[in-house]
């Protein structure tokens, strides 16, 4: 089975955020991922990681004003300066935690809009150039329109073509099995084709986004397939526990 990272923005929410690191470690995880750590000092996040002996698998770049509906800024040409400032805001957390993968959210926009597409490409190039010297990969993730209507990056084929076109050594795909199934299906064939440029994998059951192995997909078989393909990275557990985090970890204990 692959290595699993608990997404502590969605799991272990029975604890305050800073206490979720110890909770995840106490339940057997050796790595965590999270959405946005910026409400907390970088040094405190780093201290919690070190105290719990956890690897930071991934976190997101600042998305703009989440509470006002922002889901990233990268495809918004009128907010290019704000995007660049948000990237600089992330650097202290990158340095303190030692994370090696950052998810860049595209934001809302129309892929047929040439200005949005140009802004997105420019943002990716800038992000990759900024964090490349630090040994960091930038990840882009297609997200389905049911969960996030109007999201710019909503197609795996487009994401793959963009990665090929830009040809940046530290630009990778974030392959979320849940989003893939909703957008296109054909999960294992998608992994076959895209794993060579995939930097991170995430999992949740479909359609309810609860624990793996509780939905329409044979998640255990997909995890075995990742092993067969030689995937050595983490699988982020980006799911909403159906009835308590600890109560739903049977799939993890049996993996």
mmCIF file of C-alpha atoms in Angstrom:
data_model
loop_
_atom_site.group_PDB
_atom_site.id
_atom_site.type_symbol
_atom_site.label_atom_id
_atom_site.label_comp_id
_atom_site.label_asym_id
_atom_site.label_seq_id
_atom_site.Cartn_x
_atom_site.Cartn_y
_atom_site.Cartn_z
ATOM 1 C CA UNK A 1 0.000 0.000 0.000
ATOM 2 C CA UNK A 2 1.156 3.587 -0.552
ATOM 3 C CA UNK A 3 2.223 5.978 2.159
ATOM 4 C CA UNK A 4 -0.728 8.014 3.440
ATOM 5 C CA UNK A 5 -0.805 11.624 4.619
ATOM 6 C CA UNK A 6 -3.715 12.818 6.747
ATOM 7 C CA UNK A 7 -5.307 16.002 5.480
ATOM 8 C CA UNK A 8 -5.747 17.781 8.782
ATOM 9 C CA UNK A 9 -7.888 20.530 7.297
ATOM 10 C CA UNK A 10 -10.600 17.912 6.772
ATOM 11 C CA UNK A 11 -9.650 15.152 9.214
ATOM 12 C CA UNK A 12 -9.190 15.366 12.983
ATOM 13 C CA UNK A 13 -11.416 18.440 13.121
ATOM 14 C CA UNK A 14 -12.513 17.292 16.587
ATOM 15 C CA UNK A 15 -9.234 18.925 17.695
ATOM 16 C CA UNK A 16 -8.095 22.533 17.334
ATOM 17 C CA UNK A 17 -5.915 22.895 14.254
ATOM 18 C CA UNK A 18 -2.558 22.983 16.020
ATOM 19 C CA UNK A 19 -3.483 19.902 18.049
ATOM 20 C CA UNK A 20 -4.320 17.898 14.927
ATOM 21 C CA UNK A 21 -0.652 17.189 14.224
ATOM 22 C CA UNK A 22 -0.271 15.152 17.418
ATOM 23 C CA UNK A 23 -3.677 13.555 16.853
ATOM 24 C CA UNK A 24 -2.712 12.396 13.365
ATOM 25 C CA UNK A 25 0.594 10.991 14.607
ATOM 26 C CA UNK A 26 -1.151 9.294 17.507
ATOM 27 C CA UNK A 27 -3.401 7.465 15.051
ATOM 28 C CA UNK A 28 -0.515 6.137 13.009
ATOM 29 C CA UNK A 29 0.108 8.741 10.322
ATOM 30 C CA UNK A 30 3.681 9.721 9.513
ATOM 31 C CA UNK A 31 2.780 12.628 7.226
ATOM 32 C CA UNK A 32 0.161 15.349 6.981
ATOM 33 C CA UNK A 33 -1.107 17.802 4.432
ATOM 34 C CA UNK A 34 -3.314 20.828 4.974
ATOM 35 C CA UNK A 35 -4.913 23.611 3.003
ATOM 36 C CA UNK A 36 -3.793 26.972 4.374
ATOM 37 C CA UNK A 37 -1.427 27.314 7.362
ATOM 38 C CA UNK A 38 -1.185 31.100 7.190
ATOM 39 C CA UNK A 39 -3.345 31.901 10.212
ATOM 40 C CA UNK A 40 -0.575 30.440 12.380
ATOM 41 C CA UNK A 41 3.105 31.441 12.721
ATOM 42 C CA UNK A 42 5.374 29.423 10.477
ATOM 43 C CA UNK A 43 7.604 28.549 13.422
ATOM 44 C CA UNK A 44 4.653 27.105 15.366
ATOM 45 C CA UNK A 45 3.611 24.898 12.450
ATOM 46 C CA UNK A 46 7.202 23.714 12.163
ATOM 47 C CA UNK A 47 7.351 23.001 15.905
ATOM 48 C CA UNK A 48 4.199 20.883 15.781
ATOM 49 C CA UNK A 49 5.542 18.914 12.815
ATOM 50 C CA UNK A 50 8.838 18.269 14.555
ATOM 51 C CA UNK A 51 7.245 17.354 17.888
ATOM 52 C CA UNK A 52 5.029 14.782 16.188
ATOM 53 C CA UNK A 53 7.746 13.569 13.810
ATOM 54 C CA UNK A 54 5.536 14.246 10.822
ATOM 55 C CA UNK A 55 6.510 14.936 7.242
ATOM 56 C CA UNK A 56 4.681 17.858 5.599
ATOM 57 C CA UNK A 57 3.487 16.339 2.333
ATOM 58 C CA UNK A 58 1.755 19.388 0.870
ATOM 59 C CA UNK A 59 -0.058 22.629 1.502
ATOM 60 C CA UNK A 60 -1.704 25.254 -0.680
ATOM 61 C CA UNK A 61 -0.538 28.683 -1.677
ATOM 62 C CA UNK A 62 -2.787 31.462 -0.339
ATOM 63 C CA UNK A 63 -6.053 31.462 -2.329
ATOM 64 C CA UNK A 64 -7.086 35.097 -1.962
ATOM 65 C CA UNK A 65 -10.081 35.820 0.254
ATOM 66 C CA UNK A 66 -11.618 32.386 0.771
ATOM 67 C CA UNK A 67 -14.534 33.701 2.814
ATOM 68 C CA UNK A 68 -15.521 35.990 -0.068
ATOM 69 C CA UNK A 69 -15.395 33.154 -2.583
ATOM 70 C CA UNK A 70 -11.833 33.263 -3.893
ATOM 71 C CA UNK A 71 -10.451 29.865 -4.855
ATOM 72 C CA UNK A 72 -7.090 31.043 -6.096
ATOM 73 C CA UNK A 73 -5.897 34.048 -8.050
ATOM 74 C CA UNK A 74 -3.722 32.613 -10.790
ATOM 75 C CA UNK A 75 -6.123 32.976 -13.736
ATOM 76 C CA UNK A 76 -7.256 36.491 -12.775
ATOM 77 C CA UNK A 77 -5.176 38.984 -14.802
ATOM 78 C CA UNK A 78 -6.441 41.940 -12.783
ATOM 79 C CA UNK A 79 -5.082 40.316 -9.596
ATOM 80 C CA UNK A 80 -1.619 39.335 -10.828
ATOM 81 C CA UNK A 81 0.144 41.584 -8.324
ATOM 82 C CA UNK A 82 -1.925 40.125 -5.503
ATOM 83 C CA UNK A 83 -1.001 36.622 -6.653
ATOM 84 C CA UNK A 84 2.702 37.455 -6.566
ATOM 85 C CA UNK A 85 2.358 38.940 -3.098
ATOM 86 C CA UNK A 86 0.529 35.826 -1.920
ATOM 87 C CA UNK A 87 3.385 33.677 -3.153
ATOM 88 C CA UNK A 88 5.839 35.735 -1.118
ATOM 89 C CA UNK A 89 3.564 35.310 1.895
ATOM 90 C CA UNK A 90 3.959 31.538 1.628
ATOM 91 C CA UNK A 91 7.762 31.510 1.592
ATOM 92 C CA UNK A 92 8.273 31.729 5.397
ATOM 93 C CA UNK A 93 6.007 28.706 5.875
ATOM 94 C CA UNK A 94 7.862 26.855 3.122
ATOM 95 C CA UNK A 95 11.236 27.531 4.689
ATOM 96 C CA UNK A 96 10.136 26.747 8.251
ATOM 97 C CA UNK A 97 8.331 23.489 7.503
ATOM 98 C CA UNK A 98 10.571 22.043 4.806
ATOM 99 C CA UNK A 99 7.566 21.221 2.610
ATOM 100 C CA UNK A 100 8.502 20.198 -0.929
ATOM 101 C CA UNK A 101 5.149 20.535 -2.726
ATOM 102 C CA UNK A 102 2.808 23.497 -3.020
ATOM 103 C CA UNK A 103 -0.623 23.426 -4.622
ATOM 104 C CA UNK A 104 -1.362 26.484 -6.759
ATOM 105 C CA UNK A 105 -5.108 27.006 -7.108
ATOM 106 C CA UNK A 106 -6.222 28.472 -10.424
ATOM 107 C CA UNK A 107 -9.224 30.456 -9.249
ATOM 108 C CA UNK A 108 -12.531 30.945 -11.018
ATOM 109 C CA UNK A 109 -12.439 31.708 -14.717
ATOM 110 C CA UNK A 110 -13.181 30.587 -18.262
ATOM 111 C CA UNK A 111 -10.497 28.514 -19.984
ATOM 112 C CA UNK A 112 -11.723 29.888 -23.321
ATOM 113 C CA UNK A 113 -10.808 33.406 -22.207
ATOM 114 C CA UNK A 114 -7.337 34.092 -23.652
ATOM 115 C CA UNK A 115 -6.592 36.689 -20.970
ATOM 116 C CA UNK A 116 -7.384 34.228 -18.177
ATOM 117 C CA UNK A 117 -5.291 31.523 -19.841
ATOM 118 C CA UNK A 118 -2.346 33.869 -20.325
ATOM 119 C CA UNK A 119 -2.556 35.022 -16.716
ATOM 120 C CA UNK A 120 -2.650 31.427 -15.504
ATOM 121 C CA UNK A 121 0.404 30.445 -17.504
ATOM 122 C CA UNK A 122 2.293 33.526 -16.320
ATOM 123 C CA UNK A 123 1.392 32.794 -12.696
ATOM 124 C CA UNK A 124 2.597 29.202 -12.989
ATOM 125 C CA UNK A 125 5.864 30.281 -14.604
ATOM 126 C CA UNK A 126 6.442 32.871 -11.894
ATOM 127 C CA UNK A 127 5.657 30.437 -9.078
ATOM 128 C CA UNK A 128 7.910 27.736 -10.483
ATOM 129 C CA UNK A 129 10.771 30.203 -10.947
ATOM 130 C CA UNK A 130 10.329 31.593 -7.432
ATOM 131 C CA UNK A 131 10.308 28.305 -5.521
ATOM 132 C CA UNK A 132 12.447 26.212 -7.861
ATOM 133 C CA UNK A 133 15.726 27.300 -6.215
ATOM 134 C CA UNK A 134 14.268 26.091 -2.897
ATOM 135 C CA UNK A 135 13.717 22.607 -4.307
ATOM 136 C CA UNK A 136 9.935 23.003 -4.350
ATOM 137 C CA UNK A 137 7.453 21.571 -6.867
ATOM 138 C CA UNK A 138 4.380 23.537 -7.887
ATOM 139 C CA UNK A 139 1.293 21.343 -8.320
ATOM 140 C CA UNK A 140 -1.880 22.058 -10.273
ATOM 141 C CA UNK A 141 -5.065 20.114 -9.580
ATOM 142 C CA UNK A 142 -8.178 19.742 -11.745
ATOM 143 C CA UNK A 143 -11.251 20.185 -9.533
ATOM 144 C CA UNK A 144 -14.768 19.118 -10.460
ATOM 145 C CA UNK A 145 -17.487 21.676 -11.027
ATOM 146 C CA UNK A 146 -19.933 20.068 -8.635
ATOM 147 C CA UNK A 147 -17.729 20.828 -5.646
ATOM 148 C CA UNK A 148 -16.324 24.071 -7.041
ATOM 149 C CA UNK A 149 -18.498 25.589 -9.786
ATOM 150 C CA UNK A 150 -16.680 27.847 -12.219
ATOM 151 C CA UNK A 151 -13.191 26.655 -11.296
ATOM 152 C CA UNK A 152 -10.771 27.392 -14.134
ATOM 153 C CA UNK A 153 -8.790 24.141 -14.032
ATOM 154 C CA UNK A 154 -11.527 21.521 -14.399
ATOM 155 C CA UNK A 155 -10.068 19.040 -16.886
ATOM 156 C CA UNK A 156 -7.267 16.489 -16.495
ATOM 157 C CA UNK A 157 -6.406 16.402 -20.192
ATOM 158 C CA UNK A 158 -6.029 20.167 -20.285
ATOM 159 C CA UNK A 159 -3.811 20.041 -17.181
ATOM 160 C CA UNK A 160 -1.614 17.375 -18.773
ATOM 161 C CA UNK A 161 -1.306 19.353 -21.996
ATOM 162 C CA UNK A 162 -0.433 22.504 -20.076
ATOM 163 C CA UNK A 163 2.287 20.754 -18.091
ATOM 164 C CA UNK A 164 3.716 19.431 -21.349
ATOM 165 C CA UNK A 165 3.545 22.832 -23.032
ATOM 166 C CA UNK A 166 5.181 24.772 -20.208
ATOM 167 C CA UNK A 167 7.872 22.096 -19.731
ATOM 168 C CA UNK A 168 8.910 23.408 -16.322
ATOM 169 C CA UNK A 169 10.938 20.885 -14.316
ATOM 170 C CA UNK A 170 9.155 21.636 -11.049
ATOM 171 C CA UNK A 171 5.591 21.768 -12.400
ATOM 172 C CA UNK A 172 3.615 18.625 -11.557
ATOM 173 C CA UNK A 173 0.067 17.311 -11.533
ATOM 174 C CA UNK A 174 -1.920 16.810 -8.349
ATOM 175 C CA UNK A 175 -4.005 13.731 -9.180
ATOM 176 C CA UNK A 176 -7.049 13.653 -6.936
ATOM 177 C CA UNK A 177 -8.848 10.326 -7.420
ATOM 178 C CA UNK A 178 -12.147 11.785 -6.206
ATOM 179 C CA UNK A 179 -12.074 14.670 -8.684
ATOM 180 C CA UNK A 180 -10.864 12.399 -11.486
ATOM 181 C CA UNK A 181 -13.772 10.005 -11.047
ATOM 182 C CA UNK A 182 -16.348 12.783 -11.058
ATOM 183 C CA UNK A 183 -14.806 14.601 -14.015
ATOM 184 C CA UNK A 184 -13.805 11.728 -16.286
ATOM 185 C CA UNK A 185 -13.926 8.309 -14.622
ATOM 186 C CA UNK A 186 -11.264 5.916 -15.944
ATOM 187 C CA UNK A 187 -9.118 6.376 -12.841
ATOM 188 C CA UNK A 188 -6.547 3.627 -13.321
ATOM 189 C CA UNK A 189 -5.989 4.461 -16.982
ATOM 190 C CA UNK A 190 -5.607 8.084 -16.000
ATOM 191 C CA UNK A 191 -2.955 7.094 -13.485
ATOM 192 C CA UNK A 192 -1.215 4.963 -16.100
ATOM 193 C CA UNK A 193 -0.974 7.915 -18.454
ATOM 194 C CA UNK A 194 -0.293 10.719 -15.993
ATOM 195 C CA UNK A 195 1.768 9.268 -13.176
ATOM 196 C CA UNK A 196 5.092 10.201 -14.863
ATOM 197 C CA UNK A 197 4.311 13.898 -14.294
ATOM 198 C CA UNK A 198 2.246 13.513 -11.117
ATOM 199 C CA UNK A 199 3.729 14.985 -7.956
ATOM 200 C CA UNK A 200 1.015 14.068 -5.473
ATOM 201 C CA UNK A 201 -2.077 11.868 -5.264
ATOM 202 C CA UNK A 202 -5.173 12.406 -3.129
ATOM 203 C CA UNK A 203 -8.071 10.113 -2.290
ATOM 204 C CA UNK A 204 -11.630 10.158 -0.968
ATOM 205 C CA UNK A 205 -14.658 8.008 -1.638
ATOM 206 C CA UNK A 206 -17.027 8.883 -4.470
ATOM 207 C CA UNK A 207 -19.655 10.324 -4.393
ATOM 208 C CA UNK A 208 -19.811 11.461 -0.749
ATOM 209 C CA UNK A 209 -16.138 12.358 -0.197
ATOM 210 C CA UNK A 210 -15.935 10.236 2.925
ATOM 211 C CA UNK A 211 -13.398 7.564 3.897
ATOM 212 C CA UNK A 212 -11.741 5.574 1.083
ATOM 213 C CA UNK A 213 -13.252 2.149 0.437
ATOM 214 C CA UNK A 214 -16.778 3.332 1.282
ATOM 215 C CA UNK A 215 -18.007 4.510 -2.124
ATOM 216 C CA UNK A 216 -18.438 3.384 -5.699
ATOM 217 C CA UNK A 217 -14.732 2.863 -6.410
ATOM 218 C CA UNK A 218 -12.547 -0.036 -5.336
ATOM 219 C CA UNK A 219 -10.058 2.240 -3.619
ATOM 220 C CA UNK A 220 -7.976 -0.627 -2.259
ATOM 221 C CA UNK A 221 -7.458 -1.864 -5.814
ATOM 222 C CA UNK A 222 -6.460 1.645 -6.919
ATOM 223 C CA UNK A 223 -3.924 1.828 -4.100
ATOM 224 C CA UNK A 224 -2.485 -1.525 -5.175
ATOM 225 C CA UNK A 225 -2.342 -0.194 -8.727
ATOM 226 C CA UNK A 226 -0.305 2.779 -7.532
ATOM 227 C CA UNK A 227 2.134 0.324 -5.950
ATOM 228 C CA UNK A 228 2.335 -1.614 -9.210
ATOM 229 C CA UNK A 229 3.096 1.604 -11.069
ATOM 230 C CA UNK A 230 5.925 2.346 -8.651
ATOM 231 C CA UNK A 231 4.434 5.464 -7.103
ATOM 232 C CA UNK A 232 6.611 6.400 -4.147
ATOM 233 C CA UNK A 233 4.935 9.591 -2.971
ATOM 234 C CA UNK A 234 2.196 10.176 -0.464
ATOM 235 C CA UNK A 235 -1.519 9.700 -0.979
ATOM 236 C CA UNK A 236 -3.250 12.587 0.738
ATOM 237 C CA UNK A 237 -6.416 11.569 2.605
ATOM 238 C CA UNK A 238 -8.521 14.562 1.631
ATOM 239 C CA UNK A 239 -11.871 13.339 2.870
ATOM 240 C CA UNK A 240 -14.606 14.251 5.327
ATOM 241 C CA UNK A 241 -15.010 11.564 7.978
ATOM 242 C CA UNK A 242 -18.556 10.254 7.942
ATOM 243 C CA UNK A 243 -18.895 9.807 11.710
ATOM 244 C CA UNK A 244 -15.720 10.921 13.463
ATOM 245 C CA UNK A 245 -12.129 10.714 12.303
ATOM 246 C CA UNK A 246 -10.914 7.964 14.633
ATOM 247 C CA UNK A 247 -14.092 5.940 14.154
ATOM 248 C CA UNK A 248 -13.562 5.888 10.388
ATOM 249 C CA UNK A 249 -9.906 4.810 10.269
ATOM 250 C CA UNK A 250 -10.581 1.087 9.821
ATOM 251 C CA UNK A 251 -9.638 1.368 6.125
ATOM 252 C CA UNK A 252 -6.271 2.882 7.143
ATOM 253 C CA UNK A 253 -5.513 0.297 9.816
ATOM 254 C CA UNK A 254 -6.267 -2.479 7.342
ATOM 255 C CA UNK A 255 -4.365 -0.965 4.412
#
